[in-house]
Coordinates of C-alpha atoms in Angstrom, one line a residue:
Chain A
M1 CA 23.9 9.6 43.0
S2 CA 20.3 9.4 43.6
K3 CA 18.4 6.0 45.0
E4 CA 16.0 7.1 41.8
S5 CA 18.6 7.7 39.5
R6 CA 21.0 4.5 41.0
M7 CA 17.3 2.7 40.1
K8 CA 17.2 4.2 36.4
A9 CA 21.0 3.0 35.9
T10 CA 20.1 -0.6 37.5
V11 CA 16.8 -0.8 35.1
N12 CA 19.5 0.9 32.1
Q13 CA 22.1 -1.8 32.9
K14 CA 19.1 -4.5 32.4
L15 CA 17.8 -3.7 29.3
T16 CA 20.5 -3.1 27.5
E17 CA 22.4 -6.3 29.0
M18 CA 19.0 -8.3 27.5
G19 CA 19.6 -7.2 24.6
E20 CA 15.6 -5.7 25.2
R21 CA 16.9 -2.0 25.1
E22 CA 17.2 -2.2 21.6
R23 CA 14.4 -4.4 21.4
L24 CA 12.0 -1.8 22.5
K25 CA 14.3 1.1 20.4
E26 CA 12.9 -0.4 16.9
L27 CA 9.4 -1.5 19.2
L28 CA 9.4 2.2 19.2
R29 CA 10.6 3.6 16.4
A30 CA 7.5 1.2 14.7
K31 CA 5.0 2.9 16.4
L32 CA 6.2 6.8 16.5
T33 CA 6.1 5.8 12.5
E34 CA 3.2 4.2 12.6
C35 CA 1.1 7.3 14.1
G36 CA 2.9 9.8 12.1
W37 CA 5.1 11.2 14.3
K38 CA 8.5 10.8 12.4
D39 CA 6.8 12.8 9.5
Q40 CA 6.0 16.2 12.5
M41 CA 9.2 15.6 12.9
K42 CA 10.6 15.6 9.7
A43 CA 8.9 18.9 8.7
H44 CA 9.5 20.6 11.6
C45 CA 13.3 20.4 11.5
K46 CA 12.5 20.7 8.0
E47 CA 11.3 24.7 9.0
V48 CA 13.9 25.1 11.3
I49 CA 16.9 24.8 9.2
K50 CA 14.5 26.9 6.8
E51 CA 14.6 29.4 9.4
K52 CA 17.9 29.0 11.3
G53 CA 19.8 28.7 7.1
L54 CA 21.0 25.5 5.6
E55 CA 24.6 26.9 5.6
Q56 CA 24.8 27.8 10.1
I57 CA 22.8 25.4 10.8
T58 CA 23.9 22.4 13.6
V59 CA 22.9 19.5 15.2
E60 CA 23.0 20.7 18.0
D61 CA 20.7 23.6 17.2
L62 CA 18.0 20.8 15.9
V63 CA 18.5 19.1 19.0
V64 CA 17.2 22.2 21.1
E65 CA 14.5 23.5 19.1
V66 CA 13.2 20.5 18.2
T67 CA 13.5 18.3 21.9
P68 CA 10.5 20.1 23.8
K69 CA 8.0 19.0 21.1
G70 CA 9.2 15.8 20.4
R71 CA 8.6 14.7 23.4
A72 CA 5.3 16.7 23.7
L73 CA 3.7 15.1 20.5
V74 CA 4.3 11.4 21.3
P75 CA 1.1 9.5 21.7
D76 CA 0.0 8.6 25.5
S77 CA -0.7 5.3 23.6
V78 CA 3.2 5.1 22.9
K79 CA 4.5 5.8 26.4
K80 CA 1.5 3.4 27.0
E81 CA 2.8 0.7 25.7
L82 CA 6.3 1.2 26.4
L83 CA 6.0 1.2 30.3
H84 CA 3.5 -1.8 30.0
R85 CA 6.5 -3.6 28.2
I86 CA 9.2 -2.5 30.3
R87 CA 7.0 -3.5 33.2
T88 CA 6.2 -7.0 32.1
F89 CA 10.3 -7.1 30.8
L90 CA 11.5 -6.1 35.0
S91 CA 9.1 -8.7 36.1
Q92 CA 10.3 -11.8 34.4
H93 CA 13.1 -11.2 35.1
G94 CA 13.4 -9.7 38.6
T95 CA 15.3 -7.0 39.6
Chain B
I1 CA 48.2 28.6 14.9
G2 CA 47.7 26.3 18.7
L3 CA 45.6 28.8 19.9
A4 CA 42.8 29.7 16.4
C5 CA 42.5 26.5 16.2
D6 CA 41.0 26.0 20.7
R7 CA 38.7 29.0 19.8
G8 CA 36.8 26.0 17.5
Y9 CA 34.4 28.2 15.2
N10 CA 37.0 27.8 12.1
P11 CA 35.1 28.8 9.0
D12 CA 37.3 27.2 6.8
A13 CA 36.4 24.2 8.5
V14 CA 32.3 25.1 7.9
A15 CA 33.6 24.9 4.4
A16 CA 34.8 22.3 4.7
M17 CA 32.5 20.2 5.9
S18 CA 31.0 18.0 3.2
P19 CA 30.8 14.4 2.7
A20 CA 34.8 14.8 3.1
G21 CA 34.2 15.3 6.8
C22 CA 36.4 17.6 8.3
P23 CA 39.9 18.6 8.1
H24 CA 40.3 17.5 12.1
V25 CA 39.6 14.5 10.7
S26 CA 43.4 13.2 9.8
S27 CA 45.1 13.4 13.4
F28 CA 43.2 10.8 14.0
K29 CA 43.5 8.7 10.8
V30 CA 46.5 7.0 11.9
D31 CA 48.1 3.6 12.4
N32 CA 45.7 1.1 13.3
W33 CA 42.3 3.8 13.6
K34 CA 40.7 1.5 11.5
Q35 CA 40.4 -1.1 13.7
N36 CA 40.0 0.6 16.5
L37 CA 36.5 2.3 15.7
R38 CA 35.5 -0.9 14.3
V39 CA 35.9 -2.3 18.0
I40 CA 34.6 1.1 19.5
Y41 CA 31.4 0.8 17.2
Q42 CA 31.1 -3.0 18.0
C43 CA 31.6 -2.7 21.9
F44 CA 30.2 0.1 22.5
V45 CA 27.7 1.8 20.4
W46 CA 26.1 -1.3 18.5
S47 CA 26.7 -4.1 20.6
G48 CA 25.6 -7.3 19.3
S49 CA 26.8 -9.7 21.2
A50 CA 26.0 -11.0 25.2
E51 CA 29.4 -10.3 26.2
T52 CA 29.7 -7.0 24.9
R53 CA 26.3 -6.0 25.7
K54 CA 27.5 -6.5 28.8
R55 CA 30.2 -4.8 29.0
K56 CA 28.2 -2.0 27.4
A57 CA 25.6 -2.2 29.9
K58 CA 28.2 -1.4 32.9
S59 CA 31.5 0.6 31.7
C60 CA 29.2 2.5 29.5
I61 CA 28.8 4.9 32.2
C62 CA 29.5 9.0 32.5
H63 CA 32.9 9.6 34.2
M64 CA 32.5 12.7 35.4
C65 CA 28.8 12.4 36.9
G66 CA 27.8 8.8 36.7
A67 CA 25.2 9.6 34.2
H68 CA 23.9 6.4 32.6
L69 CA 21.7 8.7 30.2
N70 CA 22.0 12.3 28.8
R71 CA 23.7 11.6 24.9
L72 CA 26.6 9.4 26.0
H73 CA 29.9 10.0 24.0
S74 CA 32.5 8.1 24.1
C75 CA 36.0 10.4 23.7
L76 CA 37.7 8.7 20.2
Y77 CA 41.8 9.3 21.6
C78 CA 41.7 7.5 24.5
V79 CA 39.3 5.8 27.4
F80 CA 37.2 8.5 28.5
F81 CA 33.0 8.4 28.8
A82 CA 31.1 11.6 29.5
C83 CA 27.5 12.4 28.9
F84 CA 27.1 15.7 26.2
A85 CA 23.9 17.2 27.6
K86 CA 26.1 17.8 30.7
K87 CA 29.2 19.4 28.9
H88 CA 30.8 16.4 30.3
I89 CA 32.5 15.6 27.0
H90 CA 33.2 18.9 26.2
E91 CA 35.6 19.5 29.0
H92 CA 37.3 16.7 28.6
A93 CA 37.9 17.4 24.6
K94 CA 39.5 21.2 26.0
S95 CA 41.2 19.8 28.5
K96 CA 42.4 17.0 26.4
R97 CA 42.5 18.3 23.3
H98 CA 40.8 15.5 22.3
N99 CA 38.8 16.7 19.0
L100 CA 36.9 14.2 18.2
A101 CA 34.0 11.8 20.4
I102 CA 30.9 9.3 19.5
D103 CA 27.9 9.3 20.2
L104 CA 27.4 6.1 21.7
L105 CA 23.5 6.1 20.9
Y106 CA 23.2 6.5 17.0
G107 CA 27.0 6.2 16.4
G108 CA 27.8 9.9 14.8
I109 CA 30.9 11.4 15.0
Y110 CA 31.0 14.4 17.1
C111 CA 33.6 17.6 16.3
F112 CA 34.9 20.0 18.8
M113 CA 36.8 22.6 16.3
C114 CA 33.6 22.3 14.1
Q115 CA 31.5 21.5 16.6
D116 CA 29.1 20.2 14.7
Y117 CA 28.6 16.5 14.4
I118 CA 30.6 15.8 10.6
Y119 CA 30.1 12.8 8.1
D120 CA 33.5 11.0 7.1
K121 CA 33.1 8.9 4.0
D122 CA 35.5 6.4 5.2
M123 CA 34.4 6.5 8.9
E124 CA 30.5 6.5 7.6
Q125 CA 31.3 2.6 5.8
I126 CA 32.9 1.1 9.0
A127 CA 29.8 2.8 11.2
K128 CA 27.4 1.5 8.7
E129 CA 28.9 -2.2 8.5
E130 CA 29.5 -3.0 12.1
Q131 CA 25.7 -1.7 12.6
R132 CA 24.6 -4.4 9.6
K133 CA 26.7 -7.3 11.6
A134 CA 25.1 -5.7 15.0
W135 CA 22.0 -6.7 13.9
K136 CA 22.4 -9.9 11.9
M137 CA 23.8 -11.3 15.2
Q138 CA 20.8 -10.1 17.4
G139 CA 18.6 -11.9 14.4
M140 CA 15.9 -9.4 15.3
P141 CA 13.5 -7.0 14.8
H142 CA 9.9 -7.8 15.3
Y143 CA 8.0 -5.1 13.6
T144 CA 5.1 -5.0 15.7
A145 CA 1.8 -5.2 13.2
L146 CA 1.3 -1.1 11.6
V147 CA -2.1 -0.6 12.2
I148 CA -3.1 -0.3 8.2
S149 CA -2.9 -3.8 6.9
P150 CA -1.9 -6.0 5.9
R151 CA 0.8 -6.4 8.9
Q152 CA 4.5 -6.0 9.2
H153 CA 6.8 -9.1 7.7
S154 CA 9.6 -9.6 9.8
T155 CA 12.2 -10.3 7.5
G156 CA 16.0 -10.2 10.1
E157 CA 17.4 -7.4 8.5
K158 CA 16.6 -4.0 9.8
Y159 CA 15.6 -1.6 7.8
S160 CA 17.3 1.2 6.4
T161 CA 16.6 4.1 4.2
W162 CA 17.2 4.6 0.8
E163 CA 19.6 5.9 -0.8
P164 CA 20.2 6.4 -4.7
T165 CA 23.3 4.7 -6.5
K166 CA 24.7 7.2 -9.5
R167 CA 22.5 5.7 -11.9
E168 CA 19.3 6.7 -9.7
L169 CA 20.6 10.1 -9.4
E170 CA 21.3 10.4 -13.3
L171 CA 18.1 9.0 -13.8
L172 CA 16.1 11.1 -11.2
R173 CA 17.9 14.6 -12.4
H174 CA 16.3 13.7 -16.1
N175 CA 13.2 12.7 -15.2
P176 CA 12.6 16.3 -12.8
K177 CA 9.2 16.3 -12.8
R178 CA 7.3 14.6 -9.6
R179 CA 4.6 13.2 -8.5
R180 CA 3.5 14.4 -5.0
I181 CA 0.7 12.4 -3.0
T182 CA -1.8 14.1 -1.0
S183 CA -4.4 12.7 1.0
N184 CA -7.4 13.0 -1.6
C185 CA -4.7 11.9 -4.5
T186 CA -6.1 9.1 -6.2
I187 CA -3.3 8.0 -7.7
G188 CA -3.3 3.8 -7.8
L189 CA -7.5 4.1 -8.4
R190 CA -8.0 3.1 -12.3
G191 CA -11.9 1.3 -13.5
L192 CA -11.0 -1.9 -15.5
I193 CA -12.7 -2.1 -18.9
N194 CA -15.9 -5.1 -18.9
L195 CA -14.7 -7.1 -22.1
G196 CA -17.0 -9.9 -21.9
N197 CA -18.4 -10.7 -18.3
T198 CA -15.0 -10.7 -17.6
C199 CA -16.1 -8.8 -14.2
F200 CA -14.8 -11.6 -12.0
M201 CA -11.1 -10.8 -12.8
N202 CA -11.8 -6.7 -12.9
C203 CA -12.9 -7.6 -8.9
I204 CA -9.9 -9.4 -7.9
V205 CA -6.9 -7.8 -9.7
Q206 CA -8.7 -4.1 -8.0
A207 CA -8.2 -6.2 -4.7
L208 CA -4.8 -6.9 -5.5
T209 CA -3.6 -3.9 -6.7
H210 CA -4.3 -2.6 -3.2
T211 CA -2.6 -4.8 -1.6
P212 CA 0.2 -2.9 0.1
L213 CA 2.7 -5.6 0.4
L214 CA 2.4 -6.7 -3.5
R215 CA 2.2 -3.4 -4.5
D216 CA 5.6 -1.9 -3.1
F217 CA 7.2 -5.3 -4.7
F218 CA 6.2 -4.4 -7.9
L219 CA 6.6 -0.8 -7.7
S220 CA 10.5 -1.5 -6.3
D221 CA 11.2 -3.7 -9.4
R222 CA 11.4 -7.0 -7.7
H223 CA 11.0 -9.3 -10.2
K224 CA 14.0 -10.6 -12.4
C225 CA 11.8 -12.4 -15.2
E226 CA 14.1 -15.0 -16.0
M227 CA 11.2 -16.3 -18.6
Q228 CA 12.0 -16.4 -22.4
S229 CA 9.1 -15.9 -24.1
N230 CA 6.2 -13.0 -23.5
S231 CA 4.0 -15.5 -21.3
C232 CA 4.9 -14.3 -17.7
L233 CA 2.1 -13.9 -15.5
V234 CA 3.5 -11.8 -12.9
C235 CA 5.7 -9.6 -15.8
E236 CA 2.1 -8.7 -16.5
M237 CA 1.1 -7.8 -12.7
S238 CA 4.1 -5.5 -13.0
Q239 CA 3.1 -4.0 -15.7
L240 CA -0.5 -3.7 -14.5
F241 CA 0.8 -1.5 -11.1
Q242 CA 2.7 0.7 -14.0
E243 CA -0.6 1.7 -15.4
F244 CA -2.6 1.3 -12.4
Y245 CA -0.2 4.1 -10.9
S246 CA 0.4 6.8 -13.8
G247 CA -1.5 9.5 -13.1
H248 CA -4.4 8.0 -16.2
R249 CA -7.9 8.9 -14.8
S250 CA -9.1 6.5 -17.9
P251 CA -10.0 3.3 -17.4
H252 CA -7.4 0.5 -18.5
I253 CA -8.0 -1.9 -20.7
P254 CA -6.6 -5.3 -19.1
F255 CA -7.1 -7.6 -22.5
R256 CA -3.4 -8.4 -22.3
L257 CA -4.0 -10.2 -18.6
L258 CA -7.1 -11.6 -20.0
H259 CA -5.0 -13.4 -22.4
L260 CA -2.3 -15.1 -20.3
V261 CA -5.1 -16.0 -18.2
W262 CA -7.0 -18.1 -20.2
T263 CA -4.0 -19.2 -21.4
H264 CA -2.3 -20.4 -18.2
A265 CA -5.4 -21.3 -16.9
R266 CA -7.4 -22.8 -19.3
H267 CA -10.5 -24.1 -17.3
L268 CA -11.3 -19.5 -17.2
A269 CA -11.6 -19.2 -20.5
G270 CA -14.1 -18.2 -22.4
Y271 CA -16.3 -15.4 -22.4
E272 CA -19.2 -17.7 -20.1
Q273 CA -19.1 -15.5 -16.4
Q274 CA -17.4 -17.5 -13.8
D275 CA -16.7 -18.2 -10.2
A276 CA -14.2 -14.6 -9.0
H277 CA -13.2 -16.8 -5.6
E278 CA -11.9 -19.2 -8.9
F279 CA -10.3 -16.7 -10.4
L280 CA -8.2 -15.8 -6.9
I281 CA -6.8 -19.0 -6.6
A282 CA -6.0 -19.8 -9.8
A283 CA -4.0 -16.2 -10.7
L284 CA -2.3 -17.0 -7.4
D285 CA -1.3 -19.8 -8.4
V286 CA -0.1 -18.5 -11.6
L287 CA 1.9 -16.4 -10.2
H288 CA 3.0 -18.0 -7.6
R289 CA 4.4 -20.8 -10.6
H290 CA 6.2 -17.7 -12.5
C291 CA 7.4 -16.3 -9.7
K292 CA 9.6 -18.9 -8.7
D293 CA 12.2 -18.6 -11.0
D294 CA 13.3 -15.8 -9.1
N295 CA 14.9 -17.2 -6.4
G296 CA 16.3 -19.2 -8.7
K297 CA 15.3 -22.2 -5.9
K298 CA 13.5 -23.7 -8.5
A299 CA 12.9 -26.9 -5.9
N300 CA 9.4 -27.9 -6.8
N301 CA 9.1 -28.1 -2.8
P302 CA 5.6 -25.7 -2.0
N303 CA 7.0 -26.0 1.4
H304 CA 10.5 -23.9 0.9
C305 CA 9.3 -21.1 -2.1
N306 CA 10.0 -18.5 -0.9
C307 CA 8.0 -16.1 -3.5
I308 CA 6.2 -13.3 -2.7
I309 CA 2.8 -14.5 -3.6
D310 CA 3.8 -16.9 -0.4
Q311 CA 4.9 -14.9 1.7
I312 CA 1.7 -12.6 1.5
F313 CA -0.9 -15.2 0.5
T314 CA 0.6 -18.5 2.1
G315 CA -0.9 -19.6 5.3
G316 CA -0.8 -23.0 7.3
L317 CA -4.4 -25.1 8.2
Q318 CA -3.7 -27.3 11.0
S319 CA -5.8 -30.5 11.3
D320 CA -6.0 -32.6 14.1
V321 CA -8.3 -36.5 13.5
T322 CA -8.1 -37.4 17.5
C323 CA -9.4 -40.8 17.9
Q324 CA -12.6 -41.3 20.8
V325 CA -11.0 -45.0 22.0
C326 CA -7.8 -43.6 23.2
H327 CA -7.2 -40.4 22.2
G328 CA -4.4 -40.1 19.9
V329 CA -4.2 -37.7 17.8
S330 CA -2.5 -37.2 14.2
T331 CA -1.7 -33.8 12.8
T332 CA -1.0 -32.5 9.6
I333 CA -0.7 -29.0 8.6
D334 CA -1.7 -28.0 4.7
P335 CA -0.6 -24.2 3.0
F336 CA -4.0 -22.8 1.8
W337 CA -4.2 -19.3 0.3
D338 CA -7.9 -18.8 1.9
I339 CA -10.7 -19.8 4.3
S340 CA -13.4 -21.0 2.0
L341 CA -16.2 -21.2 5.0
D342 CA -19.6 -22.3 4.7
L343 CA -23.2 -20.5 5.5
P344 CA -26.3 -20.8 7.0
G345 CA -28.6 -22.0 4.8
S346 CA -26.7 -24.3 3.0
S347 CA -27.2 -28.2 2.7
T348 CA -24.8 -28.3 5.0
P349 CA -25.5 -28.6 8.5
F350 CA -25.1 -25.2 10.2
W351 CA -23.7 -25.5 13.3
P352 CA -26.2 -23.2 15.8
L353 CA -23.9 -21.7 17.8
S354 CA -24.6 -20.5 21.2
P355 CA -24.0 -16.8 21.4
G356 CA -21.4 -15.3 22.7
G357 CA -17.7 -17.3 23.2
D358 CA -14.8 -15.9 22.5
G359 CA -14.7 -15.6 19.2
S360 CA -17.3 -13.0 18.7
A361 CA -17.1 -11.0 22.6
L362 CA -13.5 -9.7 21.5
N363 CA -14.4 -8.9 17.9
G364 CA -16.6 -6.5 19.8
E365 CA -19.6 -8.2 16.9
S366 CA -23.1 -8.2 19.6
H367 CA -25.5 -10.9 18.2
A368 CA -28.7 -8.6 19.2
T369 CA -29.3 -8.5 15.6
G370 CA -29.2 -12.3 15.5
A371 CA -27.4 -11.1 12.2
T372 CA -24.4 -14.3 11.2
T373 CA -21.3 -12.8 11.5
L374 CA -17.8 -13.8 9.9
T375 CA -16.7 -15.1 13.4
D376 CA -19.2 -17.8 13.5
C377 CA -18.3 -18.8 10.8
L378 CA -14.7 -19.4 11.4
R379 CA -15.7 -20.8 14.4
R380 CA -17.8 -23.2 13.1
F381 CA -14.8 -23.8 10.7
T382 CA -12.1 -24.8 13.5
R383 CA -15.0 -26.4 15.3
P384 CA -14.2 -29.7 16.2
E385 CA -16.0 -32.2 13.7
H386 CA -17.5 -35.9 15.0
L387 CA -16.6 -37.5 11.4
G388 CA -19.1 -40.3 12.7
S389 CA -19.2 -44.4 11.7
S390 CA -19.3 -44.5 9.0
A391 CA -15.9 -42.4 8.3
K392 CA -13.6 -44.1 10.2
I393 CA -10.3 -43.5 10.6
K394 CA -7.2 -46.5 11.0
C395 CA -5.5 -45.1 14.0
S396 CA -2.1 -46.2 14.6
G397 CA -2.2 -45.8 18.3
C398 CA -4.9 -48.2 18.4
H399 CA -3.9 -50.0 15.3
S400 CA -7.4 -50.5 13.8
Y401 CA -10.7 -48.5 12.1
Q402 CA -12.5 -46.1 15.4
E403 CA -14.3 -43.3 15.7
S404 CA -12.7 -39.6 15.4
T405 CA -13.3 -36.5 15.8
K406 CA -11.8 -33.7 13.0
Q407 CA -11.0 -30.6 14.0
L408 CA -9.4 -27.7 12.0
T409 CA -7.0 -24.8 13.4
M410 CA -4.8 -21.7 11.9
K411 CA -0.9 -22.8 12.6
K412 CA 0.4 -19.6 10.9
L413 CA -1.4 -17.0 9.7
P414 CA -0.2 -15.7 6.0
I415 CA 0.1 -11.8 5.9
V416 CA -3.1 -11.6 3.7
A417 CA -6.2 -13.1 4.8
C418 CA -8.5 -14.3 2.0
F419 CA -12.1 -15.5 3.8
H420 CA -14.2 -17.0 0.9
L421 CA -18.0 -17.0 1.5
K422 CA -19.5 -19.8 0.0
R423 CA -22.2 -18.4 -1.6
F424 CA -22.7 -20.7 -4.9
E425 CA -24.0 -24.0 -4.0
H426 CA -23.5 -26.9 -6.5
S427 CA -24.7 -29.7 -4.9
A428 CA -26.1 -32.6 -6.9
K429 CA -29.8 -31.4 -6.5
L430 CA -29.5 -27.6 -6.3
R431 CA -27.3 -24.7 -7.5
R432 CA -28.2 -21.8 -6.0
K433 CA -26.4 -18.8 -4.0
I434 CA -27.2 -18.3 -0.2
T435 CA -27.6 -14.7 0.2
T436 CA -27.9 -14.4 3.8
Y437 CA -26.2 -11.6 5.1
V438 CA -22.6 -11.9 6.7
S439 CA -21.3 -9.4 9.1
F440 CA -17.6 -8.6 9.0
P441 CA -16.0 -6.5 11.1
L442 CA -13.3 -3.0 10.0
E443 CA -10.9 -4.8 12.9
L444 CA -10.4 -8.6 13.2
D445 CA -8.4 -10.7 15.9
M446 CA -7.7 -14.3 14.4
T447 CA -6.6 -15.6 18.2
P448 CA -8.8 -17.4 19.5
F449 CA -8.7 -19.9 16.0
M450 CA -4.8 -20.4 16.1
A451 CA -3.7 -23.6 17.5
S452 CA -1.6 -22.4 20.2
S453 CA -5.0 -20.9 21.7
K454 CA -6.8 -24.4 20.9
E455 CA -4.2 -26.2 23.1
S456 CA -4.0 -23.9 26.0
R457 CA -7.7 -24.1 25.9
M458 CA -6.9 -27.9 26.7
N459 CA -4.7 -27.4 28.8
G460 CA -6.9 -25.8 31.2
Q461 CA -5.9 -21.8 30.1
Y462 CA -10.1 -21.1 29.6
Q463 CA -9.4 -17.5 29.8
L464 CA -7.5 -16.5 26.5
A465 CA -4.6 -14.3 27.4
V466 CA -5.6 -11.5 25.8
D467 CA -2.5 -9.2 24.9
P468 CA -3.7 -6.1 23.6
F469 CA -0.9 -4.4 22.4
N470 CA -0.1 -8.3 20.5
N471 CA -0.6 -6.9 17.4
D472 CA 0.4 -10.3 16.2
N473 CA -2.8 -11.9 15.3
K474 CA -4.9 -9.2 13.7
Y475 CA -5.9 -7.5 10.4
S476 CA -7.3 -5.0 8.9
L477 CA -10.1 -5.3 6.7
F478 CA -9.0 -3.7 3.3
A479 CA -11.3 -5.2 0.2
V480 CA -14.3 -6.7 0.0
V481 CA -15.3 -8.2 -3.2
N482 CA -19.1 -8.6 -3.4
H483 CA -21.5 -10.5 -6.3
Q484 CA -25.1 -9.2 -6.9
G485 CA -27.9 -10.7 -8.5
T486 CA -28.4 -14.8 -9.5
L487 CA -25.9 -18.0 -10.1
E488 CA -26.3 -17.8 -14.1
S489 CA -26.3 -13.9 -14.3
G490 CA -24.8 -11.9 -11.9
H491 CA -21.9 -9.3 -11.2
Y492 CA -18.8 -8.7 -9.8
T493 CA -18.0 -5.1 -7.3
T494 CA -15.3 -4.8 -5.0
F495 CA -14.5 -1.9 -2.6
I496 CA -10.8 -1.3 -1.9
R497 CA -9.8 1.1 0.6
Q498 CA -6.9 4.1 -0.3
H499 CA -4.7 5.9 2.4
K500 CA -5.8 3.6 5.8
D501 CA -9.7 5.7 5.6
Q502 CA -10.9 5.7 2.0
W503 CA -13.3 3.9 0.6
F504 CA -13.7 2.9 -2.6
K505 CA -15.8 1.0 -5.1
C506 CA -14.6 -0.9 -8.1
D507 CA -17.4 -1.6 -10.5
D508 CA -15.7 -2.1 -13.9
A509 CA -14.8 0.9 -15.2
I510 CA -16.2 3.1 -13.1
I511 CA -14.8 4.4 -9.6
T512 CA -17.0 6.0 -7.0
K513 CA -16.1 7.3 -3.6
A514 CA -17.8 5.0 -0.9
S515 CA -17.8 5.0 2.7
I516 CA -17.2 2.2 5.5
K517 CA -20.7 1.8 6.0
D518 CA -21.7 0.9 2.2
V519 CA -18.5 -1.5 2.7
L520 CA -19.9 -2.8 6.0
D521 CA -23.3 -2.9 4.7
S522 CA -22.8 -4.9 1.5
E523 CA -23.0 -8.9 1.8
G524 CA -19.5 -9.5 1.1

């Protein structure tokens, strides 16, 4: 594993162990709902389902179709805040 | 047949893919499968305890490439973790013919035969239960504030999407008409007929019906009435919300509400003009009393009431009395529903405050215009006040009467804060209305007025560590009640906020659109 992926793994481990990962997930959920991202994504999913057809659609289809747009639509402020939280957490729990 | 299964896509399986899951789970549902599945959820999906979390952190990596994320799945037939994104779990499924895997992030069950996530009723049930258990253990969630006021209340139970019951499905089918809420929709807005100087009641009712948490409580039928008679004010409130959200555009005639108010708050009865603030407090009090029957906790202890009124409106005001001799501090905390603020120009001395200071800088107000701001009033409210030699307090430290200072700060903030500007002066000498303009912001940060802030100031931390992302003490304006006229004859109107950014003026039966500027320029 490269140095970067090893660091990623360590950070992830720490976050999971201390339960911070779950808290961050909930924070992210709340923020994305607040800013309307969730509704936008829901609408997009509905479009994709209409296109592909309800009987044929699989979760994987949706994931492939929706992920790029989902990633792009996350507001910078949300990214900033998450990053800030993670940094603060890591500095407090010394890794 | 064995070969056909290996091909994966089986049209028969697709047709059978309903809440009954897929036919391929049958080979999994043997022996002690339920318990095994629970263990997997507890240890690797929703790890509730510190121990399971540690184990999850360590062992949940892809057995093929070591990746931690990439949509990790666990095989349901053996101990094998692999990532989905790189298809490592697919390889395992194919080679071992283990056709089921579980998504470690969301707990979904994937069937490699059906090539999709499946929803087996029994497995879904187990998943839900384990998730709830894990949440309870973590004692979580602390939702940070919604931008639209009031702030979200952390309840310790995770929010889960609503699933209709059989009865609810029936009702939905029998009542096919649906109401769509668009951004220019006026649902929830309704005028109120003035029944003879009842604008003091109308203005408060408008504010209450536009309090989001209160609205949600009543529209989701959370009040279960245990009062025998027809005089429950909470039921009437519930009825009022139904009227406001009925879609009727004609003004509502609140005669039943008025009658109930007269019955339960005698001092407000009669046709003369009353004080809206008094009405607010009386209404909250009656609602609180009638609500108490909801919880089964008939305790008369105000500290233990968990009714919706207390949850939304009750805050804690800390009063610290400091002895000037021994510096011992005696602290009491009293519940409050509103914060009544003195204004400059009243006969009580309005301490001249130096411009700037933490309050106004934080709340983005400028002193350039010289106008008094809401934060000025709050700073005055929370300043240490020397009680003077004629009002000595018995100090338990000194065992004698000493001079002292008293200071008020916020110990616990309510979800909805009501600020009352004391414009009506009823002193022995004069009765008058103070019309000084007080500017107030759209967003208010109460941090500088908290008891905890005062403590850090006293501990030498003069620079308030302001966390721009902490929304705990931040409020958004959603209603402004104004009084026009004099003490003897005047009229109340309310500005309320709808759909996050739209403001409306409620003048008894007449509702008009208003701009933010109208709201902020109003007297308050």
